[in-house]
Structure formats: C-alpha cells, structure tokens
Amino acid sequence: MKIYTRCGDGGETSLPGGERVGKDDVRVECLGCLDELSAHIGVLEAQISDAQLEDHLQGVQRNLFKVGVSLSCNPALGLVEFFDLEAQLLEQAIDALSELVPPFDGFVLPGKNLPSAQAHVCRTVCRRSERCLASVGERTAELTAAMKYMNRLSDWLFLIARRLEE
C-alpha cells in the first residue's frame, strides 16, 4: 500500500467520518492540534520510567482519538458520558497530585529538567487544542463534554510537570 493517495493535492482532506473538507477547515486544525498533543505525550512517555504514569499517558492518547472523532463525525457517537467520566477521573488524579507537589505560588518557569519541560509543552499544546475546539461553530453536547475533558487534562499535565520537577 502506498502512503500517498493524491486525494489531498487540491487542498481537501477527509475527516474521520468521511466528510471531505478544505484543509483550512477549523476541524482539520483541531485534529492537527490533537495529533500534535499526542505526539508530544509520546515524547514525554519516552522520557519517564514510571510505568503507571506511562499507562495513564497512553490512555490519554487513546482519549485524544475519541475527542477527534467526536469533533468530526456525524452523528454523535454517544461519548458525552465517556468524557464526563474521564473528566471526573482526571479531577481525582489532580486532587491526588496536588497533595504531592509544593503549594502553587502563581508562576512556574519550565525547564528544571527535560521530562518536566516536555510535560509543560504537552500542557501548552493541550491548551491550544482546547482553544481550537472552542472555535468550532456547532457546540454539540459531545463536543462540550470533550472540551471539559481537555480543560481538566491541561490542569493534570500542569501538575505532572510540577511533579516531574522533583
């Protein structure tokens, strides 16, 4: 199988649901941000030796695919409850991590070590992905739930970065 299809040579691409759109469509931009976030999370995984955290990060990568699918498929796939549950799980993880890091003093300068800096990169790309999702015109219940998940994810990544500073 060839890697190139020539289908996008005219400036169009297919969304996961099959719809053909321009490569400048906001949903394509959002999918690109989600893909970039997943790649950065992969770089973070490669830099740590904590098997439990690696498992959580891989779960996040799988969830990012679901965010992309919920963004680009019609009809909705019934992921509202899934994203709500994942957001709750992140809140529990955030609460637990908050107990393990020093109190937040209002400013963090990334770069204490490579894994921590990479987690901050993940956090910033997550925030960009969230802003991109917010710019999509139609706010379905599924997309709103995905945005909530992304908001919690960026908070969790912030605490992961702070935890990895130690």
CSV table of N, CA and C in Angstrom, one decimal:
chain,number,residue,atom,x,y,z
A,1,MET,N,0.8,-1.2,0.0
A,1,MET,CA,0.0,0.0,0.0
A,1,MET,C,0.9,1.2,0.0
A,2,LYS,N,0.6,2.2,-0.9
A,2,LYS,CA,1.3,3.4,-0.9
A,2,LYS,C,0.8,4.4,0.2
A,3,ILE,N,1.8,5.1,0.7
A,3,ILE,CA,1.4,6.1,1.7
A,3,ILE,C,0.7,7.3,1.2
A,4,TYR,N,1.0,7.6,-0.1
A,4,TYR,CA,0.3,8.8,-0.7
A,4,TYR,C,-0.9,8.4,-1.4
A,5,THR,N,-1.9,9.2,-1.4
A,5,THR,CA,-3.2,8.9,-2.0
A,5,THR,C,-3.5,10.0,-3.1
A,6,ARG,N,-2.8,11.1,-3.1
A,6,ARG,CA,-3.1,12.2,-4.0
A,6,ARG,C,-4.5,12.9,-3.8
A,7,CYS,N,-5.2,12.4,-2.9
A,7,CYS,CA,-6.6,12.9,-2.6
A,7,CYS,C,-6.6,14.3,-2.1
A,8,GLY,N,-5.5,14.7,-1.4
A,8,GLY,CA,-5.4,16.0,-0.8
A,8,GLY,C,-4.6,17.0,-1.6
A,9,ASP,N,-4.2,16.7,-2.8
A,9,ASP,CA,-3.4,17.6,-3.6
A,9,ASP,C,-4.1,18.9,-3.9
A,10,GLY,N,-5.5,18.9,-3.9
A,10,GLY,CA,-6.2,20.1,-4.3
A,10,GLY,C,-6.6,20.9,-3.0
A,11,GLY,N,-6.1,20.5,-1.9
A,11,GLY,CA,-6.4,21.3,-0.7
A,11,GLY,C,-7.5,20.8,0.1
A,12,GLU,N,-8.0,19.6,-0.1
A,12,GLU,CA,-9.1,19.0,0.6
A,12,GLU,C,-8.5,17.7,1.3
A,13,THR,N,-9.3,17.3,2.4
A,13,THR,CA,-8.9,16.1,3.1
A,13,THR,C,-10.2,15.5,3.6
A,14,SER,N,-10.2,14.3,4.1
A,14,SER,CA,-11.3,13.6,4.7
A,14,SER,C,-11.3,13.6,6.2
A,15,LEU,N,-12.4,14.0,6.8
A,15,LEU,CA,-12.5,13.8,8.3
A,15,LEU,C,-12.7,12.4,8.6
A,16,PRO,N,-12.4,11.9,9.8
A,16,PRO,CA,-12.6,10.5,10.2
A,16,PRO,C,-14.0,10.0,9.8
A,17,GLY,N,-15.0,10.8,9.8
A,17,GLY,CA,-16.4,10.4,9.4
A,17,GLY,C,-16.6,10.3,8.0
A,18,GLY,N,-15.6,10.7,7.2
A,18,GLY,CA,-15.7,10.5,5.7
A,18,GLY,C,-16.0,11.8,5.0
A,19,GLU,N,-16.4,12.8,5.7
A,19,GLU,CA,-16.7,14.1,5.0
A,19,GLU,C,-15.5,14.8,4.4
A,20,ARG,N,-15.6,15.3,3.2
A,20,ARG,CA,-14.5,16.0,2.6
A,20,ARG,C,-14.6,17.4,2.9
A,21,VAL,N,-13.5,18.0,3.4
A,21,VAL,CA,-13.5,19.4,3.7
A,21,VAL,C,-12.1,20.0,3.3
A,22,GLY,N,-12.1,21.4,3.3
A,22,GLY,CA,-10.8,22.0,3.0
A,22,GLY,C,-9.8,21.8,4.1
A,23,LYS,N,-8.6,21.8,3.7
A,23,LYS,CA,-7.5,21.6,4.8
A,23,LYS,C,-7.5,22.8,5.7
A,24,ASP,N,-8.1,23.9,5.3
A,24,ASP,CA,-8.2,25.1,6.2
A,24,ASP,C,-9.4,25.1,7.1
A,25,ASP,N,-10.2,24.0,7.1
A,25,ASP,CA,-11.4,23.9,8.0
A,25,ASP,C,-10.9,23.9,9.4
A,26,VAL,N,-11.6,24.5,10.3
A,26,VAL,CA,-11.2,24.6,11.7
A,26,VAL,C,-11.2,23.2,12.3
A,27,ARG,N,-12.0,22.3,11.9
A,27,ARG,CA,-11.9,20.9,12.4
A,27,ARG,C,-10.6,20.2,12.1
A,28,VAL,N,-10.1,20.5,10.9
A,28,VAL,CA,-8.8,19.9,10.5
A,28,VAL,C,-7.7,20.5,11.4
A,29,GLU,N,-7.8,21.8,11.6
A,29,GLU,CA,-6.8,22.4,12.5
A,29,GLU,C,-6.9,21.8,13.9
A,30,CYS,N,-8.1,21.6,14.4
A,30,CYS,CA,-8.2,21.0,15.7
A,30,CYS,C,-7.7,19.6,15.7
A,31,LEU,N,-7.9,18.8,14.7
A,31,LEU,CA,-7.4,17.4,14.6
A,31,LEU,C,-5.9,17.5,14.6
A,32,GLY,N,-5.3,18.5,13.9
A,32,GLY,CA,-3.8,18.6,13.9
A,32,GLY,C,-3.3,18.9,15.2
A,33,CYS,N,-4.0,19.8,16.0
A,33,CYS,CA,-3.5,20.1,17.4
A,33,CYS,C,-3.6,18.9,18.2
A,34,LEU,N,-4.7,18.1,18.1
A,34,LEU,CA,-4.8,16.9,18.9
A,34,LEU,C,-3.7,15.9,18.5
A,35,ASP,N,-3.4,15.8,17.3
A,35,ASP,CA,-2.3,14.9,16.8
A,35,ASP,C,-1.0,15.3,17.4
A,36,GLU,N,-0.8,16.6,17.3
A,36,GLU,CA,0.5,17.2,17.9
A,36,GLU,C,0.6,16.9,19.4
A,37,LEU,N,-0.5,17.1,20.1
A,37,LEU,CA,-0.5,16.8,21.5
A,37,LEU,C,-0.2,15.3,21.8
A,38,SER,N,-0.8,14.4,21.0
A,38,SER,CA,-0.5,13.0,21.2
A,38,SER,C,1.0,12.7,20.9
A,39,ALA,N,1.6,13.3,19.9
A,39,ALA,CA,3.0,13.1,19.6
A,39,ALA,C,3.9,13.6,20.8
A,40,HIS,N,3.5,14.8,21.3
A,40,HIS,CA,4.3,15.3,22.4
A,40,HIS,C,4.1,14.5,23.7
A,41,ILE,N,3.0,13.9,23.9
A,41,ILE,CA,2.8,13.0,25.0
A,41,ILE,C,3.6,11.8,24.8
A,42,GLY,N,3.8,11.3,23.6
A,42,GLY,CA,4.7,10.2,23.3
A,42,GLY,C,6.1,10.5,23.6
A,43,VAL,N,6.5,11.7,23.3
A,43,VAL,CA,7.9,12.1,23.7
A,43,VAL,C,8.1,12.1,25.2
A,44,LEU,N,7.0,12.6,25.9
A,44,LEU,CA,7.1,12.6,27.4
A,44,LEU,C,7.2,11.1,27.9
A,45,GLU,N,6.4,10.2,27.4
A,45,GLU,CA,6.4,8.8,27.8
A,45,GLU,C,7.8,8.2,27.6
A,46,ALA,N,8.5,8.6,26.5
A,46,ALA,CA,9.8,8.1,26.2
A,46,ALA,C,10.8,8.6,27.2
A,47,GLN,N,10.5,9.6,28.0
A,47,GLN,CA,11.5,10.2,28.9
A,47,GLN,C,11.3,9.8,30.3
A,48,ILE,N,10.3,9.1,30.6
A,48,ILE,CA,10.0,8.7,32.0
A,48,ILE,C,10.1,7.2,32.2
A,49,SER,N,10.3,6.8,33.5
A,49,SER,CA,10.4,5.4,33.8
A,49,SER,C,9.3,5.0,34.8
A,50,ASP,N,8.2,5.7,34.9
A,50,ASP,CA,7.1,5.4,35.8
A,50,ASP,C,6.1,4.7,35.0
A,51,ALA,N,5.9,3.4,35.2
A,51,ALA,CA,5.0,2.6,34.4
A,51,ALA,C,3.6,3.0,34.5
A,52,GLN,N,3.2,3.4,35.7
A,52,GLN,CA,1.8,3.8,36.0
A,52,GLN,C,1.5,5.1,35.2
A,53,LEU,N,2.4,6.0,35.3
A,53,LEU,CA,2.2,7.3,34.5
A,53,LEU,C,2.2,7.0,33.0
A,54,GLU,N,3.1,6.2,32.6
A,54,GLU,CA,3.1,5.8,31.1
A,54,GLU,C,1.8,5.3,30.7
A,55,ASP,N,1.2,4.4,31.5
A,55,ASP,CA,-0.2,3.8,31.2
A,55,ASP,C,-1.2,4.9,31.2
A,56,HIS,N,-1.2,5.9,32.1
A,56,HIS,CA,-2.1,7.0,32.1
A,56,HIS,C,-1.9,7.8,30.8
A,57,LEU,N,-0.7,8.1,30.5
A,57,LEU,CA,-0.5,8.9,29.3
A,57,LEU,C,-0.9,8.2,28.0
A,58,GLN,N,-0.8,6.9,27.9
A,58,GLN,CA,-1.3,6.1,26.8
A,58,GLN,C,-2.8,6.2,26.7
A,59,GLY,N,-3.4,6.1,27.9
A,59,GLY,CA,-4.9,6.3,28.0
A,59,GLY,C,-5.3,7.6,27.4
A,60,VAL,N,-4.6,8.6,27.8
A,60,VAL,CA,-4.9,10.0,27.3
A,60,VAL,C,-4.7,10.0,25.8
A,61,GLN,N,-3.7,9.4,25.2
A,61,GLN,CA,-3.5,9.4,23.8
A,61,GLN,C,-4.7,8.7,23.1
A,62,ARG,N,-5.2,7.6,23.7
A,62,ARG,CA,-6.4,7.0,23.1
A,62,ARG,C,-7.7,7.9,23.2
A,63,ASN,N,-7.7,8.6,24.4
A,63,ASN,CA,-8.9,9.5,24.5
A,63,ASN,C,-8.8,10.7,23.5
A,64,LEU,N,-7.6,11.1,23.2
A,64,LEU,CA,-7.5,12.2,22.2
A,64,LEU,C,-8.1,11.8,20.8
A,65,PHE,N,-7.9,10.5,20.5
A,65,PHE,CA,-8.6,10.0,19.3
A,65,PHE,C,-10.1,10.1,19.4
A,66,LYS,N,-10.6,9.9,20.5
A,66,LYS,CA,-12.1,10.0,20.7
A,66,LYS,C,-12.5,11.4,20.6
A,67,VAL,N,-11.7,12.4,21.2
A,67,VAL,CA,-12.0,13.8,21.0
A,67,VAL,C,-12.1,14.1,19.5
A,68,GLY,N,-11.1,13.7,18.8
A,68,GLY,CA,-11.1,14.0,17.3
A,68,GLY,C,-12.3,13.4,16.6
A,69,VAL,N,-12.6,12.2,17.0
A,69,VAL,CA,-13.8,11.5,16.3
A,69,VAL,C,-15.1,12.3,16.7
A,70,SER,N,-15.2,12.7,18.0
A,70,SER,CA,-16.4,13.4,18.4
A,70,SER,C,-16.5,14.8,17.7
A,71,LEU,N,-15.3,15.3,17.3
A,71,LEU,CA,-15.3,16.6,16.6
A,71,LEU,C,-15.7,16.5,15.2
A,72,SER,N,-15.4,15.3,14.5
A,72,SER,CA,-15.6,15.3,13.1
A,72,SER,C,-16.5,14.3,12.5
A,73,CYS,N,-17.3,13.6,13.4
A,73,CYS,CA,-18.2,12.6,12.9
A,73,CYS,C,-19.6,13.0,13.2
A,74,ASN,N,-20.5,12.7,12.2
A,74,ASN,CA,-21.9,12.9,12.4
A,74,ASN,C,-22.6,11.6,12.1
A,75,PRO,N,-23.5,11.1,12.9
A,75,PRO,CA,-24.0,11.8,14.1
A,75,PRO,C,-23.0,11.5,15.2
A,76,ALA,N,-23.4,12.1,16.4
A,76,ALA,CA,-22.6,12.0,17.6
A,76,ALA,C,-22.5,10.5,18.0
A,77,LEU,N,-21.4,10.1,18.6
A,77,LEU,CA,-21.2,8.7,18.9
A,77,LEU,C,-21.6,8.4,20.4
A,78,GLY,N,-22.2,9.2,21.1
A,78,GLY,CA,-22.6,8.9,22.4
A,78,GLY,C,-21.5,8.9,23.4
A,79,LEU,N,-20.5,9.9,23.2
A,79,LEU,CA,-19.4,9.9,24.1
A,79,LEU,C,-19.5,10.9,25.2
A,80,VAL,N,-20.7,11.5,25.4
A,80,VAL,CA,-20.8,12.5,26.5
A,80,VAL,C,-20.5,11.9,27.8
A,81,GLU,N,-21.1,10.8,28.1
A,81,GLU,CA,-20.9,10.1,29.4
A,81,GLU,C,-19.4,9.7,29.6
A,82,PHE,N,-18.8,9.2,28.5
A,82,PHE,CA,-17.4,8.8,28.5
A,82,PHE,C,-16.5,10.0,28.9
A,83,PHE,N,-16.7,11.2,28.2
A,83,PHE,CA,-15.9,12.3,28.5
A,83,PHE,C,-16.2,12.9,29.9
A,84,ASP,N,-17.4,12.8,30.4
A,84,ASP,CA,-17.8,13.2,31.7
A,84,ASP,C,-17.0,12.4,32.7
A,85,LEU,N,-17.0,11.0,32.5
A,85,LEU,CA,-16.4,10.1,33.4
A,85,LEU,C,-14.9,10.4,33.4
A,86,GLU,N,-14.3,10.5,32.2
A,86,GLU,CA,-12.8,10.8,32.1
A,86,GLU,C,-12.4,12.1,32.8
A,87,ALA,N,-13.3,13.1,32.7
A,87,ALA,CA,-13.0,14.4,33.4
A,87,ALA,C,-13.1,14.2,34.9
A,88,GLN,N,-14.0,13.4,35.4
A,88,GLN,CA,-14.1,13.1,36.8
A,88,GLN,C,-12.8,12.4,37.3
A,89,LEU,N,-12.4,11.4,36.5
A,89,LEU,CA,-11.2,10.7,36.8
A,89,LEU,C,-10.0,11.6,36.9
A,90,LEU,N,-9.9,12.5,35.9
A,90,LEU,CA,-8.8,13.5,36.0
A,90,LEU,C,-8.9,14.4,37.2
A,91,GLU,N,-10.1,14.8,37.6
A,91,GLU,CA,-10.2,15.6,38.8
A,91,GLU,C,-9.7,14.8,40.0
A,92,GLN,N,-10.0,13.5,40.1
A,92,GLN,CA,-9.5,12.7,41.2
A,92,GLN,C,-7.9,12.7,41.2
A,93,ALA,N,-7.4,12.5,40.0
A,93,ALA,CA,-5.9,12.4,39.8
A,93,ALA,C,-5.3,13.8,40.1
A,94,ILE,N,-6.0,14.9,39.7
A,94,ILE,CA,-5.5,16.2,40.1
A,94,ILE,C,-5.5,16.4,41.6
A,95,ASP,N,-6.5,16.0,42.2
A,95,ASP,CA,-6.6,16.2,43.7
A,95,ASP,C,-5.5,15.4,44.4
A,96,ALA,N,-5.2,14.2,43.9
A,96,ALA,CA,-4.2,13.3,44.5
A,96,ALA,C,-2.8,13.9,44.2
A,97,LEU,N,-2.6,14.4,43.0
A,97,LEU,CA,-1.3,15.0,42.7
A,97,LEU,C,-1.0,16.3,43.4
A,98,SER,N,-2.1,17.1,43.7
A,98,SER,CA,-2.0,18.3,44.4
A,98,SER,C,-1.4,18.2,45.7
A,99,GLU,N,-1.6,17.0,46.3
A,99,GLU,CA,-1.1,16.7,47.7
A,99,GLU,C,0.4,16.4,47.6
A,100,LEU,N,0.9,16.1,46.4
A,100,LEU,CA,2.3,15.7,46.3
A,100,LEU,C,3.3,16.7,45.8
A,101,VAL,N,2.8,17.9,45.4
A,101,VAL,CA,3.6,19.0,44.9
A,101,VAL,C,3.5,20.1,45.9
A,102,PRO,N,4.6,21.0,45.9
A,102,PRO,CA,4.6,22.2,46.8
A,102,PRO,C,3.4,23.1,46.4
A,103,PRO,N,3.0,23.9,47.3
A,103,PRO,CA,1.9,24.9,47.0
A,103,PRO,C,2.3,25.7,45.8
A,104,PHE,N,1.3,26.0,45.0
A,104,PHE,CA,1.5,26.8,43.8
A,104,PHE,C,1.7,28.3,44.2
A,105,ASP,N,2.7,28.9,43.7
A,105,ASP,CA,3.0,30.3,44.1
A,105,ASP,C,2.6,31.3,43.0
A,106,GLY,N,2.0,30.8,41.9
A,106,GLY,CA,1.5,31.7,40.9
A,106,GLY,C,2.3,31.8,39.6
A,107,PHE,N,3.5,31.2,39.6
A,107,PHE,CA,4.3,31.2,38.4
A,107,PHE,C,5.3,30.0,38.4
A,108,VAL,N,5.4,29.4,37.3
A,108,VAL,CA,6.3,28.3,37.1
A,108,VAL,C,7.1,28.5,35.9
A,109,LEU,N,8.4,28.5,36.0
A,109,LEU,CA,9.3,28.6,34.8
A,109,LEU,C,9.7,27.2,34.4
A,110,PRO,N,9.2,26.7,33.2
A,110,PRO,CA,9.5,25.4,32.7
A,110,PRO,C,11.0,25.3,32.4
A,111,GLY,N,11.5,24.1,32.6
A,111,GLY,CA,12.9,23.8,32.2
A,111,GLY,C,13.8,23.2,33.3
A,112,LYS,N,13.2,22.8,34.4
A,112,LYS,CA,14.1,22.3,35.5
A,112,LYS,C,14.7,21.0,35.1
A,113,ASN,N,14.0,20.2,34.2
A,113,ASN,CA,14.6,19.0,33.7
A,113,ASN,C,13.8,18.7,32.4
A,114,LEU,N,14.3,17.8,31.6
A,114,LEU,CA,13.7,17.5,30.3
A,114,LEU,C,12.3,16.9,30.4
A,115,PRO,N,12.0,15.9,31.3
A,115,PRO,CA,10.6,15.4,31.3
A,115,PRO,C,9.6,16.5,31.8
A,116,SER,N,10.0,17.3,32.8
A,116,SER,CA,9.1,18.3,33.3
A,116,SER,C,8.9,19.4,32.2
A,117,ALA,N,9.9,19.8,31.5
A,117,ALA,CA,9.7,20.7,30.4
A,117,ALA,C,8.8,20.2,29.3
A,118,GLN,N,9.0,18.9,29.0
A,118,GLN,CA,8.2,18.2,28.0
A,118,GLN,C,6.7,18.2,28.4
A,119,ALA,N,6.5,17.9,29.7
A,119,ALA,CA,5.1,18.0,30.2
A,119,ALA,C,4.5,19.3,30.1
A,120,HIS,N,5.3,20.4,30.3
A,120,HIS,CA,4.8,21.7,30.0
A,120,HIS,C,4.5,22.0,28.6
A,121,VAL,N,5.3,21.4,27.7
A,121,VAL,CA,5.0,21.5,26.3
A,121,VAL,C,3.6,20.8,26.0
A,122,CYS,N,3.4,19.7,26.6
A,122,CYS,CA,2.1,19.0,26.4
A,122,CYS,C,1.0,19.8,26.9
A,123,ARG,N,1.2,20.5,28.1
A,123,ARG,CA,0.2,21.3,28.7
A,123,ARG,C,-0.2,22.5,27.7
A,124,THR,N,0.8,23.1,27.1
A,124,THR,CA,0.5,24.3,26.3
A,124,THR,C,-0.2,23.8,25.0
A,125,VAL,N,0.2,22.7,24.4
A,125,VAL,CA,-0.4,22.2,23.2
A,125,VAL,C,-1.8,21.8,23.5
A,126,CYS,N,-2.0,21.2,24.7
A,126,CYS,CA,-3.4,20.9,25.2
A,126,CYS,C,-4.3,22.1,25.3
A,127,ARG,N,-3.7,23.2,25.8
A,127,ARG,CA,-4.5,24.4,25.9
A,127,ARG,C,-4.8,25.0,24.5
A,128,ARG,N,-3.9,24.9,23.6
A,128,ARG,CA,-4.1,25.3,22.2
A,128,ARG,C,-5.2,24.4,21.6
A,129,SER,N,-5.2,23.2,21.8
A,129,SER,CA,-6.2,22.2,21.3
A,129,SER,C,-7.6,22.6,21.9
A,130,GLU,N,-7.6,22.9,23.1
A,130,GLU,CA,-8.9,23.4,23.8
A,130,GLU,C,-9.4,24.6,23.2
A,131,ARG,N,-8.5,25.6,22.9
A,131,ARG,CA,-9.0,26.9,22.3
A,131,ARG,C,-9.5,26.6,20.9
A,132,CYS,N,-8.8,25.7,20.2
A,132,CYS,CA,-9.2,25.3,18.8
A,132,CYS,C,-10.6,24.7,18.9
A,133,LEU,N,-10.8,23.8,19.8
A,133,LEU,CA,-12.2,23.2,19.9
A,133,LEU,C,-13.2,24.2,20.2
A,134,ALA,N,-12.9,25.2,21.0
A,134,ALA,CA,-13.8,26.2,21.4
A,134,ALA,C,-14.2,27.1,20.1
A,135,SER,N,-13.4,27.1,19.1
A,135,SER,CA,-13.6,27.9,17.9
A,135,SER,C,-14.5,27.2,16.9
A,136,VAL,N,-14.8,25.9,17.2
A,136,VAL,CA,-15.7,25.2,16.3
A,136,VAL,C,-17.1,25.7,16.4
A,137,GLY,N,-17.8,26.0,15.3
A,137,GLY,CA,-19.1,26.7,15.4
A,137,GLY,C,-20.1,25.9,16.2
A,138,GLU,N,-20.5,24.7,15.8
A,138,GLU,CA,-21.5,24.0,16.5
A,138,GLU,C,-21.1,23.3,17.7
A,139,ARG,N,-21.7,23.6,18.8
A,139,ARG,CA,-21.3,23.1,20.1
A,139,ARG,C,-22.3,22.0,20.5
A,140,THR,N,-22.0,20.8,20.1
A,140,THR,CA,-22.8,19.6,20.5
A,140,THR,C,-22.5,19.3,21.9
A,141,ALA,N,-23.4,18.5,22.5
A,141,ALA,CA,-23.2,18.1,23.9
A,141,ALA,C,-21.9,17.3,24.0
A,142,GLU,N,-21.7,16.5,23.0
A,142,GLU,CA,-20.4,15.7,23.0
A,142,GLU,C,-19.2,16.6,22.9
A,143,LEU,N,-19.2,17.6,22.1
A,143,LEU,CA,-18.1,18.5,21.9
A,143,LEU,C,-17.9,19.3,23.2
A,144,THR,N,-18.9,19.7,23.8
A,144,THR,CA,-18.8,20.4,25.1
A,144,THR,C,-18.2,19.5,26.2
A,145,ALA,N,-18.6,18.3,26.2
A,145,ALA,CA,-18.0,17.3,27.2
A,145,ALA,C,-16.6,17.1,26.9
A,146,ALA,N,-16.2,17.0,25.6
A,146,ALA,CA,-14.8,16.8,25.2
A,146,ALA,C,-14.0,18.0,25.6
A,147,MET,N,-14.5,19.2,25.5
A,147,MET,CA,-13.8,20.5,25.9
A,147,MET,C,-13.6,20.4,27.4
A,148,LYS,N,-14.6,20.0,28.2
A,148,LYS,CA,-14.4,19.9,29.6
A,148,LYS,C,-13.2,18.9,29.9
A,149,TYR,N,-13.2,17.8,29.2
A,149,TYR,CA,-12.1,16.8,29.4
A,149,TYR,C,-10.8,17.5,29.1
A,150,MET,N,-10.7,18.2,28.0
A,150,MET,CA,-9.4,18.8,27.6
A,150,MET,C,-9.0,19.9,28.7
A,151,ASN,N,-10.0,20.6,29.2
A,151,ASN,CA,-9.6,21.6,30.3
A,151,ASN,C,-9.0,20.9,31.5
A,152,ARG,N,-9.6,19.8,31.9
A,152,ARG,CA,-9.1,19.0,33.0
A,152,ARG,C,-7.7,18.4,32.7
A,153,LEU,N,-7.6,18.0,31.4
A,153,LEU,CA,-6.3,17.4,31.0
A,153,LEU,C,-5.2,18.4,31.1
A,154,SER,N,-5.4,19.6,30.7
A,154,SER,CA,-4.3,20.6,30.8
A,154,SER,C,-3.9,20.8,32.3
A,155,ASP,N,-4.9,20.8,33.2
A,155,ASP,CA,-4.6,21.0,34.6
A,155,ASP,C,-3.8,19.8,35.1
A,156,TRP,N,-4.1,18.6,34.7
A,156,TRP,CA,-3.4,17.4,35.1
A,156,TRP,C,-2.0,17.4,34.6
A,157,LEU,N,-1.8,17.8,33.3
A,157,LEU,CA,-0.5,17.9,32.7
A,157,LEU,C,0.4,18.9,33.5
A,158,PHE,N,-0.2,20.0,33.9
A,158,PHE,CA,0.5,21.0,34.7
A,158,PHE,C,1.0,20.4,36.0
A,159,LEU,N,0.2,19.6,36.7
A,159,LEU,CA,0.7,19.0,37.9
A,159,LEU,C,1.7,17.9,37.6
A,160,ILE,N,1.5,17.2,36.5
A,160,ILE,CA,2.5,16.2,36.1
A,160,ILE,C,3.9,16.9,35.9
A,161,ALA,N,3.9,18.0,35.3
A,161,ALA,CA,5.1,18.8,35.1
A,161,ALA,C,5.7,19.2,36.4
A,162,ARG,N,4.9,19.7,37.3
A,162,ARG,CA,5.4,20.1,38.6
A,162,ARG,C,6.0,18.9,39.4
A,163,ARG,N,5.3,17.8,39.3
A,163,ARG,CA,5.7,16.5,40.0
A,163,ARG,C,7.1,16.0,39.4
A,164,LEU,N,7.2,16.2,38.1
A,164,LEU,CA,8.4,15.7,37.4
A,164,LEU,C,9.6,16.6,37.7
A,165,GLU,N,9.4,17.8,38.2
A,165,GLU,CA,10.5,18.7,38.6
A,165,GLU,C,11.3,18.2,39.7
A,166,GLU,N,10.7,17.4,40.5
A,166,GLU,CA,11.4,16.9,41.8
A,166,GLU,C,12.5,15.9,41.4
